[in-house]
Amino acid sequence: MVNYMILKCIIFDVDGTMADTERDGHRVAFNLAFKEKDLDWHWDEDLYGQLLKITGGKERMNYYQNDFLKKEVLNNEEIKDMHQCKTKHYVELLESGKIPLRKGVKQLINEAIDQNITLAISTTTTPINVSTLLKSTLGEKAESLFKVIAAGDVIPNKKPAPDIYNYALEKLCLEASTCIAIEDSSAGLASAVDAGIKTIVTTNEYTKNQDFSKALKVYPSFSEINTHTLNQLIGENYV
Ligand code: XBP
Ligand code: MG
């Protein structure tokens, strides 16, 4: 039984973890951008679920044209332009309040703050998407609740590479052994674990059948997740 607090920091993934953003958020924004730019692409829910294998919106569009269409429709500049248009639509979706935090996330954040546990974010998504999600769900000052927000192109290799979590640890100046990551996907899990961070997974419709064998524990929701269980989990695996 671990009573003393080993846990110093909770590092949240964003998409699929803090909020269920992919099906009704990012996917819809991509389709709005394709339509605005008169591109005859449309990603339905099933196809998007396959495309989520690749993290990063720009990288996902390249994956789609190279591996599914098997032809280059958009060059790198056009990919960047399309992604900026998609991000504009995604931010508008967030600002409309259509994408709430998953049940239990706000409570866990407040509990961590009460117990002086540092909060951080480690995500593949574009920084403005993170700040807009936080503001639209937790209020104007929400970003200041997180000591580090590691997001998007700040590192060269996106998840499953460990870069974004290594970047977060460097900025946090904390030992990986005192942190726990919360992820939703096998790519995110691999990224955190390869950075030496113990990780739990909260699944969603898109990721529930993925391989989570490297996770400390897998949860279908945040209902059983609190700072005590997180501390217990890393305490039992403390090295
Ligand atoms: C999920 C991702 C992101 C989003 C799209 O990030 O892979 O790429 O799907 O966002 P995470 P962008 O689970 O690490 O939060 O279009 O801004 O990349
Ligand atoms: Mg995720």
PDB file of C-alpha atoms and ligand atoms in Angstrom:
ATOM      1  CA  MET A   1       0.000   0.000   0.000  1.00  0.00           C
ATOM      2  CA  VAL A   2       1.636   3.270  -1.134  1.00  0.00           C
ATOM      3  CA  ASN A   3       0.587   6.112   1.167  1.00  0.00           C
ATOM      4  CA  TYR A   4       3.187   8.798   0.468  1.00  0.00           C
ATOM      5  CA  MET A   5       2.832  10.805  -2.762  1.00  0.00           C
ATOM      6  CA  ILE A   6       5.373   9.704  -5.372  1.00  0.00           C
ATOM      7  CA  LEU A   7       3.323  11.218  -8.175  1.00  0.00           C
ATOM      8  CA  LYS A   8       4.619  14.678  -9.104  1.00  0.00           C
ATOM      9  CA  CYS A   9       3.065  15.205 -12.541  1.00  0.00           C
ATOM     10  CA  ILE A  10       0.181  14.034 -14.714  1.00  0.00           C
ATOM     11  CA  ILE A  11       0.849  14.412 -18.438  1.00  0.00           C
ATOM     12  CA  PHE A  12      -2.348  14.444 -20.495  1.00  0.00           C
ATOM     13  CA  ASP A  13      -2.629  13.498 -24.132  1.00  0.00           C
ATOM     14  CA  VAL A  14      -5.341  15.627 -25.792  1.00  0.00           C
ATOM     15  CA  ASP A  15      -7.181  14.087 -28.721  1.00  0.00           C
ATOM     16  CA  GLY A  16      -9.182  11.075 -27.668  1.00  0.00           C
ATOM     17  CA  THR A  17      -8.043  11.448 -24.049  1.00  0.00           C
ATOM     18  CA  MET A  18      -8.990  14.857 -22.651  1.00  0.00           C
ATOM     19  CA  ALA A  19     -11.820  15.066 -25.168  1.00  0.00           C
ATOM     20  CA  ASP A  20     -13.320  12.837 -27.832  1.00  0.00           C
ATOM     21  CA  THR A  21     -12.221  15.169 -30.613  1.00  0.00           C
ATOM     22  CA  GLU A  22     -11.553  13.003 -33.630  1.00  0.00           C
ATOM     23  CA  ARG A  23     -14.852  11.770 -35.121  1.00  0.00           C
ATOM     24  CA  ASP A  24     -16.967  14.906 -34.656  1.00  0.00           C
ATOM     25  CA  GLY A  25     -14.131  17.454 -34.481  1.00  0.00           C
ATOM     26  CA  HIS A  26     -10.985  16.937 -36.523  1.00  0.00           C
ATOM     27  CA  ARG A  27     -12.702  14.719 -39.094  1.00  0.00           C
ATOM     28  CA  VAL A  28     -15.495  17.258 -39.668  1.00  0.00           C
ATOM     29  CA  ALA A  29     -12.929  20.079 -39.914  1.00  0.00           C
ATOM     30  CA  PHE A  30     -10.925  18.191 -42.529  1.00  0.00           C
ATOM     31  CA  ASN A  31     -14.070  17.663 -44.622  1.00  0.00           C
ATOM     32  CA  LEU A  32     -15.047  21.352 -44.298  1.00  0.00           C
ATOM     33  CA  ALA A  33     -11.567  22.329 -45.497  1.00  0.00           C
ATOM     34  CA  PHE A  34     -11.690  19.913 -48.446  1.00  0.00           C
ATOM     35  CA  LYS A  35     -15.063  21.400 -49.438  1.00  0.00           C
ATOM     36  CA  GLU A  36     -13.897  25.019 -49.030  1.00  0.00           C
ATOM     37  CA  LYS A  37     -10.879  24.289 -51.242  1.00  0.00           C
ATOM     38  CA  ASP A  38     -13.021  22.401 -53.808  1.00  0.00           C
ATOM     39  CA  LEU A  39     -11.099  19.173 -53.271  1.00  0.00           C
ATOM     40  CA  ASP A  40     -13.180  16.037 -53.890  1.00  0.00           C
ATOM     41  CA  TRP A  41     -11.992  14.269 -50.729  1.00  0.00           C
ATOM     42  CA  HIS A  42     -14.422  13.169 -48.008  1.00  0.00           C
ATOM     43  CA  TRP A  43     -13.315  11.200 -44.955  1.00  0.00           C
ATOM     44  CA  ASP A  44     -16.262   9.210 -43.501  1.00  0.00           C
ATOM     45  CA  GLU A  45     -16.101   7.810 -39.965  1.00  0.00           C
ATOM     46  CA  ASP A  46     -14.768   4.408 -41.021  1.00  0.00           C
ATOM     47  CA  LEU A  47     -12.082   5.744 -43.376  1.00  0.00           C
ATOM     48  CA  TYR A  48     -10.993   8.307 -40.782  1.00  0.00           C
ATOM     49  CA  GLY A  49     -10.611   5.519 -38.237  1.00  0.00           C
ATOM     50  CA  GLN A  50      -8.106   3.886 -40.611  1.00  0.00           C
ATOM     51  CA  LEU A  51      -6.303   7.190 -41.238  1.00  0.00           C
ATOM     52  CA  LEU A  52      -5.853   7.747 -37.493  1.00  0.00           C
ATOM     53  CA  LYS A  53      -3.006   5.229 -37.760  1.00  0.00           C
ATOM     54  CA  ILE A  54      -0.922   8.261 -38.706  1.00  0.00           C
ATOM     55  CA  THR A  55      -0.670  11.072 -36.166  1.00  0.00           C
ATOM     56  CA  GLY A  56      -0.524  14.680 -37.322  1.00  0.00           C
ATOM     57  CA  GLY A  57      -3.043  16.229 -39.670  1.00  0.00           C
ATOM     58  CA  LYS A  58      -0.521  17.124 -42.385  1.00  0.00           C
ATOM     59  CA  GLU A  59       1.052  13.681 -42.154  1.00  0.00           C
ATOM     60  CA  ARG A  60      -2.443  12.089 -42.273  1.00  0.00           C
ATOM     61  CA  MET A  61      -3.327  13.886 -45.527  1.00  0.00           C
ATOM     62  CA  ASN A  62      -0.048  12.701 -47.049  1.00  0.00           C
ATOM     63  CA  TYR A  63      -0.746   9.154 -45.842  1.00  0.00           C
ATOM     64  CA  TYR A  64      -4.197   9.286 -47.467  1.00  0.00           C
ATOM     65  CA  GLN A  65      -2.943  10.432 -50.884  1.00  0.00           C
ATOM     66  CA  ASN A  66       0.142   8.185 -50.923  1.00  0.00           C
ATOM     67  CA  ASP A  67      -1.316   4.996 -49.437  1.00  0.00           C
ATOM     68  CA  PHE A  68      -5.008   5.208 -50.347  1.00  0.00           C
ATOM     69  CA  LEU A  69      -5.186   7.319 -53.530  1.00  0.00           C
ATOM     70  CA  LYS A  70      -1.658   6.272 -54.529  1.00  0.00           C
ATOM     71  CA  LYS A  71      -1.078   9.609 -56.236  1.00  0.00           C
ATOM     72  CA  GLU A  72       0.167  13.029 -55.133  1.00  0.00           C
ATOM     73  CA  VAL A  73      -2.813  15.348 -55.384  1.00  0.00           C
ATOM     74  CA  LEU A  74      -1.445  18.013 -53.004  1.00  0.00           C
ATOM     75  CA  ASN A  75       2.210  19.132 -52.828  1.00  0.00           C
ATOM     76  CA  ASN A  76       3.786  20.091 -49.482  1.00  0.00           C
ATOM     77  CA  GLU A  77       2.769  23.755 -49.747  1.00  0.00           C
ATOM     78  CA  GLU A  78      -0.819  22.762 -50.609  1.00  0.00           C
ATOM     79  CA  ILE A  79      -0.862  20.307 -47.682  1.00  0.00           C
ATOM     80  CA  LYS A  80       0.214  23.115 -45.326  1.00  0.00           C
ATOM     81  CA  ASP A  81      -2.425  25.449 -46.803  1.00  0.00           C
ATOM     82  CA  MET A  82      -5.141  22.798 -46.479  1.00  0.00           C
ATOM     83  CA  HIS A  83      -4.079  22.114 -42.896  1.00  0.00           C
ATOM     84  CA  GLN A  84      -4.308  25.798 -41.983  1.00  0.00           C
ATOM     85  CA  CYS A  85      -7.833  25.847 -43.421  1.00  0.00           C
ATOM     86  CA  LYS A  86      -8.727  22.700 -41.457  1.00  0.00           C
ATOM     87  CA  THR A  87      -7.344  24.197 -38.251  1.00  0.00           C
ATOM     88  CA  LYS A  88      -9.469  27.324 -38.804  1.00  0.00           C
ATOM     89  CA  HIS A  89     -12.592  25.144 -39.027  1.00  0.00           C
ATOM     90  CA  TYR A  90     -11.551  22.990 -36.062  1.00  0.00           C
ATOM     91  CA  VAL A  91     -10.979  26.049 -33.844  1.00  0.00           C
ATOM     92  CA  GLU A  92     -14.444  27.324 -34.825  1.00  0.00           C
ATOM     93  CA  LEU A  93     -15.950  23.949 -33.842  1.00  0.00           C
ATOM     94  CA  LEU A  94     -14.210  24.120 -30.461  1.00  0.00           C
ATOM     95  CA  GLU A  95     -15.290  27.741 -29.906  1.00  0.00           C
ATOM     96  CA  SER A  96     -18.894  26.731 -30.608  1.00  0.00           C
ATOM     97  CA  GLY A  97     -18.687  24.511 -27.501  1.00  0.00           C
ATOM     98  CA  LYS A  98     -19.522  21.406 -29.518  1.00  0.00           C
ATOM     99  CA  ILE A  99     -16.597  19.389 -28.064  1.00  0.00           C
ATOM    100  CA  PRO A 100     -16.654  18.943 -24.276  1.00  0.00           C
ATOM    101  CA  LEU A 101     -13.981  17.398 -22.068  1.00  0.00           C
ATOM    102  CA  ARG A 102     -14.533  13.712 -21.349  1.00  0.00           C
ATOM    103  CA  LYS A 103     -16.442  13.056 -18.117  1.00  0.00           C
ATOM    104  CA  GLY A 104     -14.061  13.038 -15.167  1.00  0.00           C
ATOM    105  CA  VAL A 105     -11.224  15.009 -16.781  1.00  0.00           C
ATOM    106  CA  LYS A 106     -12.104  18.346 -15.147  1.00  0.00           C
ATOM    107  CA  GLN A 107     -12.467  16.638 -11.764  1.00  0.00           C
ATOM    108  CA  LEU A 108      -9.042  14.962 -12.079  1.00  0.00           C
ATOM    109  CA  ILE A 109      -7.463  18.287 -13.071  1.00  0.00           C
ATOM    110  CA  ASN A 110      -9.003  20.034 -10.042  1.00  0.00           C
ATOM    111  CA  GLU A 111      -7.902  17.187  -7.731  1.00  0.00           C
ATOM    112  CA  ALA A 112      -4.323  17.419  -9.021  1.00  0.00           C
ATOM    113  CA  ILE A 113      -4.286  21.180  -8.473  1.00  0.00           C
ATOM    114  CA  ASP A 114      -5.604  20.734  -4.905  1.00  0.00           C
ATOM    115  CA  GLN A 115      -2.776  18.265  -4.230  1.00  0.00           C
ATOM    116  CA  ASN A 116      -0.053  20.387  -5.878  1.00  0.00           C
ATOM    117  CA  ILE A 117       0.488  17.771  -8.562  1.00  0.00           C
ATOM    118  CA  THR A 118       1.921  19.414 -11.683  1.00  0.00           C
ATOM    119  CA  LEU A 119      -0.138  19.229 -14.875  1.00  0.00           C
ATOM    120  CA  ALA A 120       1.261  18.974 -18.396  1.00  0.00           C
ATOM    121  CA  ILE A 121       0.109  18.212 -21.922  1.00  0.00           C
ATOM    122  CA  SER A 122       1.863  16.161 -24.588  1.00  0.00           C
ATOM    123  CA  THR A 123       0.029  16.084 -27.902  1.00  0.00           C
ATOM    124  CA  THR A 124       0.496  15.726 -31.628  1.00  0.00           C
ATOM    125  CA  THR A 125      -2.178  18.287 -32.419  1.00  0.00           C
ATOM    126  CA  THR A 126      -1.548  21.919 -33.362  1.00  0.00           C
ATOM    127  CA  PRO A 127      -0.972  24.281 -30.384  1.00  0.00           C
ATOM    128  CA  ILE A 128      -3.927  26.584 -31.144  1.00  0.00           C
ATOM    129  CA  ASN A 129      -6.195  23.521 -30.997  1.00  0.00           C
ATOM    130  CA  VAL A 130      -5.020  22.855 -27.437  1.00  0.00           C
ATOM    131  CA  SER A 131      -5.407  26.434 -26.227  1.00  0.00           C
ATOM    132  CA  THR A 132      -8.865  26.724 -27.793  1.00  0.00           C
ATOM    133  CA  LEU A 133     -10.035  23.406 -26.289  1.00  0.00           C
ATOM    134  CA  LEU A 134      -8.776  24.450 -22.842  1.00  0.00           C
ATOM    135  CA  LYS A 135     -10.336  27.928 -23.030  1.00  0.00           C
ATOM    136  CA  SER A 136     -13.665  26.641 -24.353  1.00  0.00           C
ATOM    137  CA  THR A 137     -13.951  23.988 -21.639  1.00  0.00           C
ATOM    138  CA  LEU A 138     -12.029  25.284 -18.604  1.00  0.00           C
ATOM    139  CA  GLY A 139     -12.113  29.058 -19.054  1.00  0.00           C
ATOM    140  CA  GLU A 140      -9.904  31.863 -20.350  1.00  0.00           C
ATOM    141  CA  LYS A 141      -7.047  31.193 -17.885  1.00  0.00           C
ATOM    142  CA  ALA A 142      -7.030  27.393 -18.389  1.00  0.00           C
ATOM    143  CA  GLU A 143      -3.663  27.240 -20.145  1.00  0.00           C
ATOM    144  CA  SER A 144      -1.944  28.539 -16.997  1.00  0.00           C
ATOM    145  CA  LEU A 145      -3.066  25.390 -15.158  1.00  0.00           C
ATOM    146  CA  PHE A 146      -0.533  23.406 -17.207  1.00  0.00           C
ATOM    147  CA  LYS A 147       3.182  23.927 -16.510  1.00  0.00           C
ATOM    148  CA  VAL A 148       4.119  22.550 -19.930  1.00  0.00           C
ATOM    149  CA  ILE A 149       2.044  22.282 -23.119  1.00  0.00           C
ATOM    150  CA  ALA A 150       4.071  20.256 -25.633  1.00  0.00           C
ATOM    151  CA  ALA A 151       2.198  20.242 -28.943  1.00  0.00           C
ATOM    152  CA  GLY A 152       2.429  19.826 -32.691  1.00  0.00           C
ATOM    153  CA  ASP A 153       5.514  20.563 -34.767  1.00  0.00           C
ATOM    154  CA  VAL A 154       7.674  21.570 -31.790  1.00  0.00           C
ATOM    155  CA  ILE A 155       9.541  18.287 -32.306  1.00  0.00           C
ATOM    156  CA  PRO A 156      10.640  16.555 -35.543  1.00  0.00           C
ATOM    157  CA  ASN A 157       9.068  13.127 -35.024  1.00  0.00           C
ATOM    158  CA  LYS A 158       5.449  12.786 -33.908  1.00  0.00           C
ATOM    159  CA  LYS A 159       3.907   9.943 -31.881  1.00  0.00           C
ATOM    160  CA  PRO A 160       4.622   6.998 -31.698  1.00  0.00           C
ATOM    161  CA  ALA A 161       8.134   8.510 -31.538  1.00  0.00           C
ATOM    162  CA  PRO A 162       8.968   9.549 -27.922  1.00  0.00           C
ATOM    163  CA  ASP A 163      10.061  13.057 -28.955  1.00  0.00           C
ATOM    164  CA  ILE A 164       7.043  14.967 -27.642  1.00  0.00           C
ATOM    165  CA  TYR A 165       7.191  13.271 -24.235  1.00  0.00           C
ATOM    166  CA  ASN A 166      10.980  13.722 -23.999  1.00  0.00           C
ATOM    167  CA  TYR A 167      10.425  17.394 -24.818  1.00  0.00           C
ATOM    168  CA  ALA A 168       7.779  17.672 -22.097  1.00  0.00           C
ATOM    169  CA  LEU A 169      10.034  15.971 -19.500  1.00  0.00           C
ATOM    170  CA  GLU A 170      12.912  18.307 -20.388  1.00  0.00           C
ATOM    171  CA  LYS A 171      10.716  21.383 -19.899  1.00  0.00           C
ATOM    172  CA  LEU A 172       9.213  19.940 -16.689  1.00  0.00           C
ATOM    173  CA  CYS A 173      12.641  19.173 -15.183  1.00  0.00           C
ATOM    174  CA  LEU A 174      11.116  16.092 -13.578  1.00  0.00           C
ATOM    175  CA  GLU A 175      12.214  12.455 -13.448  1.00  0.00           C
ATOM    176  CA  ALA A 176      10.054  10.244 -15.677  1.00  0.00           C
ATOM    177  CA  SER A 177       9.563   7.928 -12.669  1.00  0.00           C
ATOM    178  CA  THR A 178       7.553  10.612 -10.832  1.00  0.00           C
ATOM    179  CA  CYS A 179       5.216  11.236 -13.754  1.00  0.00           C
ATOM    180  CA  ILE A 180       2.293   9.369 -15.243  1.00  0.00           C
ATOM    181  CA  ALA A 181       0.912   9.817 -18.756  1.00  0.00           C
ATOM    182  CA  ILE A 182      -2.724   9.366 -19.775  1.00  0.00           C
ATOM    183  CA  GLU A 183      -3.186   8.315 -23.386  1.00  0.00           C
ATOM    184  CA  ASP A 184      -5.935   6.904 -25.651  1.00  0.00           C
ATOM    185  CA  SER A 185      -4.041   5.258 -28.520  1.00  0.00           C
ATOM    186  CA  SER A 186      -1.315   2.678 -29.097  1.00  0.00           C
ATOM    187  CA  ALA A 187       0.779   5.358 -30.847  1.00  0.00           C
ATOM    188  CA  GLY A 188       0.474   7.662 -27.856  1.00  0.00           C
ATOM    189  CA  LEU A 189       1.183   4.815 -25.447  1.00  0.00           C
ATOM    190  CA  ALA A 190       4.340   3.863 -27.371  1.00  0.00           C
ATOM    191  CA  SER A 191       5.490   7.483 -27.364  1.00  0.00           C
ATOM    192  CA  ALA A 192       5.130   7.890 -23.589  1.00  0.00           C
ATOM    193  CA  VAL A 193       6.529   4.462 -22.675  1.00  0.00           C
ATOM    194  CA  ASP A 194       9.547   4.943 -24.943  1.00  0.00           C
ATOM    195  CA  ALA A 195      10.207   8.186 -23.097  1.00  0.00           C
ATOM    196  CA  GLY A 196      10.305   6.098 -19.896  1.00  0.00           C
ATOM    197  CA  ILE A 197       6.959   7.319 -18.564  1.00  0.00           C
ATOM    198  CA  LYS A 198       4.478   4.944 -16.934  1.00  0.00           C
ATOM    199  CA  THR A 199       1.230   5.257 -18.810  1.00  0.00           C
ATOM    200  CA  ILE A 200      -2.433   4.434 -18.403  1.00  0.00           C
ATOM    201  CA  VAL A 201      -4.886   4.308 -21.271  1.00  0.00           C
ATOM    202  CA  THR A 202      -8.475   5.526 -21.468  1.00  0.00           C
ATOM    203  CA  THR A 203     -10.022   4.020 -24.566  1.00  0.00           C
ATOM    204  CA  ASN A 204     -12.546   5.454 -27.012  1.00  0.00           C
ATOM    205  CA  GLU A 205     -14.529   4.062 -29.954  1.00  0.00           C
ATOM    206  CA  TYR A 206     -11.632   4.513 -32.390  1.00  0.00           C
ATOM    207  CA  THR A 207      -8.906   3.033 -30.207  1.00  0.00           C
ATOM    208  CA  LYS A 208     -10.628   0.429 -27.999  1.00  0.00           C
ATOM    209  CA  ASN A 209      -9.296  -2.563 -29.972  1.00  0.00           C
ATOM    210  CA  GLN A 210      -5.676  -1.412 -30.190  1.00  0.00           C
ATOM    211  CA  ASP A 211      -2.723  -3.087 -28.419  1.00  0.00           C
ATOM    212  CA  PHE A 212      -2.272  -1.603 -24.947  1.00  0.00           C
ATOM    213  CA  SER A 213      -0.034  -4.339 -23.490  1.00  0.00           C
ATOM    214  CA  LYS A 214       2.567  -1.729 -22.440  1.00  0.00           C
ATOM    215  CA  ALA A 215       0.016   0.250 -20.402  1.00  0.00           C
ATOM    216  CA  LEU A 216       0.030   0.087 -16.571  1.00  0.00           C
ATOM    217  CA  LYS A 217      -3.761  -0.177 -16.776  1.00  0.00           C
ATOM    218  CA  VAL A 218      -6.513   0.344 -19.367  1.00  0.00           C
ATOM    219  CA  TYR A 219      -9.761   2.129 -18.469  1.00  0.00           C
ATOM    220  CA  PRO A 220     -12.929   2.626 -20.577  1.00  0.00           C
ATOM    221  CA  SER A 221     -13.476   6.015 -18.901  1.00  0.00           C
ATOM    222  CA  PHE A 222     -12.142   8.379 -16.217  1.00  0.00           C
ATOM    223  CA  SER A 223     -14.697   7.183 -13.647  1.00  0.00           C
ATOM    224  CA  GLU A 224     -12.119   5.091 -11.718  1.00  0.00           C
ATOM    225  CA  ILE A 225      -9.191   7.465 -12.242  1.00  0.00           C
ATOM    226  CA  ASN A 226      -8.134   9.789  -9.398  1.00  0.00           C
ATOM    227  CA  THR A 227      -4.826  11.011  -7.978  1.00  0.00           C
ATOM    228  CA  HIS A 228      -4.823   8.234  -5.361  1.00  0.00           C
ATOM    229  CA  THR A 229      -5.135   5.452  -7.985  1.00  0.00           C
ATOM    230  CA  LEU A 230      -2.516   7.117 -10.179  1.00  0.00           C
ATOM    231  CA  ASN A 231      -0.093   7.425  -7.257  1.00  0.00           C
ATOM    232  CA  GLN A 232      -0.784   3.807  -6.278  1.00  0.00           C
ATOM    233  CA  LEU A 233      -0.110   2.623  -9.837  1.00  0.00           C
ATOM    234  CA  ILE A 234       3.273   4.313 -10.171  1.00  0.00           C
ATOM    235  CA  GLY A 235       4.148   3.425  -6.570  1.00  0.00           C
ATOM    236  CA  GLU A 236       3.633  -0.266  -7.293  1.00  0.00           C
ATOM    237  CA  ASN A 237       5.902   0.054 -10.330  1.00  0.00           C
ATOM    238  CA  TYR A 238       8.378   2.518  -8.859  1.00  0.00           C
ATOM    239  CA  VAL A 239      11.999   1.879  -9.784  1.00  0.00           C
TER     240      VAL A 239
HETATM  241  C1  XBP B   1      -4.049  13.324 -32.224  1.00  0.00           C
HETATM  242  C2  XBP B   1      -3.509  13.576 -33.564  1.00  0.00           C
HETATM  243  C3  XBP B   1      -3.676  14.933 -34.181  1.00  0.00           C
HETATM  244  C4  XBP B   1      -5.137  15.179 -34.524  1.00  0.00           C
HETATM  245  C5  XBP B   1      -5.253  16.208 -35.609  1.00  0.00           C
HETATM  246  O1  XBP B   1      -3.182  13.982 -31.332  1.00  0.00           O
HETATM  247  O2  XBP B   1      -2.900  12.698 -34.136  1.00  0.00           O
HETATM  248  O3  XBP B   1      -2.910  14.952 -35.341  1.00  0.00           O
HETATM  249  O4  XBP B   1      -5.703  13.977 -35.033  1.00  0.00           O
HETATM  250  O5  XBP B   1      -4.636  17.396 -35.176  1.00  0.00           O
HETATM  251  P1  XBP B   1      -2.994  13.474 -29.775  1.00  0.00           P
HETATM  252  P2  XBP B   1      -3.727  18.225 -36.225  1.00  0.00           P
HETATM  253  O6  XBP B   1      -3.773  12.193 -29.606  1.00  0.00           O
HETATM  254  O7  XBP B   1      -1.495  13.292 -29.630  1.00  0.00           O
HETATM  255  O8  XBP B   1      -3.542  14.594 -28.952  1.00  0.00           O
HETATM  256  O9  XBP B   1      -4.487  18.267 -37.521  1.00  0.00           O
HETATM  257  O10 XBP B   1      -3.565  19.585 -35.589  1.00  0.00           O
HETATM  258  O11 XBP B   1      -2.446  17.447 -36.302  1.00  0.00           O
HETATM  259 MG    MG B   2      -4.670  10.827 -28.461  1.00  0.00          MG
END
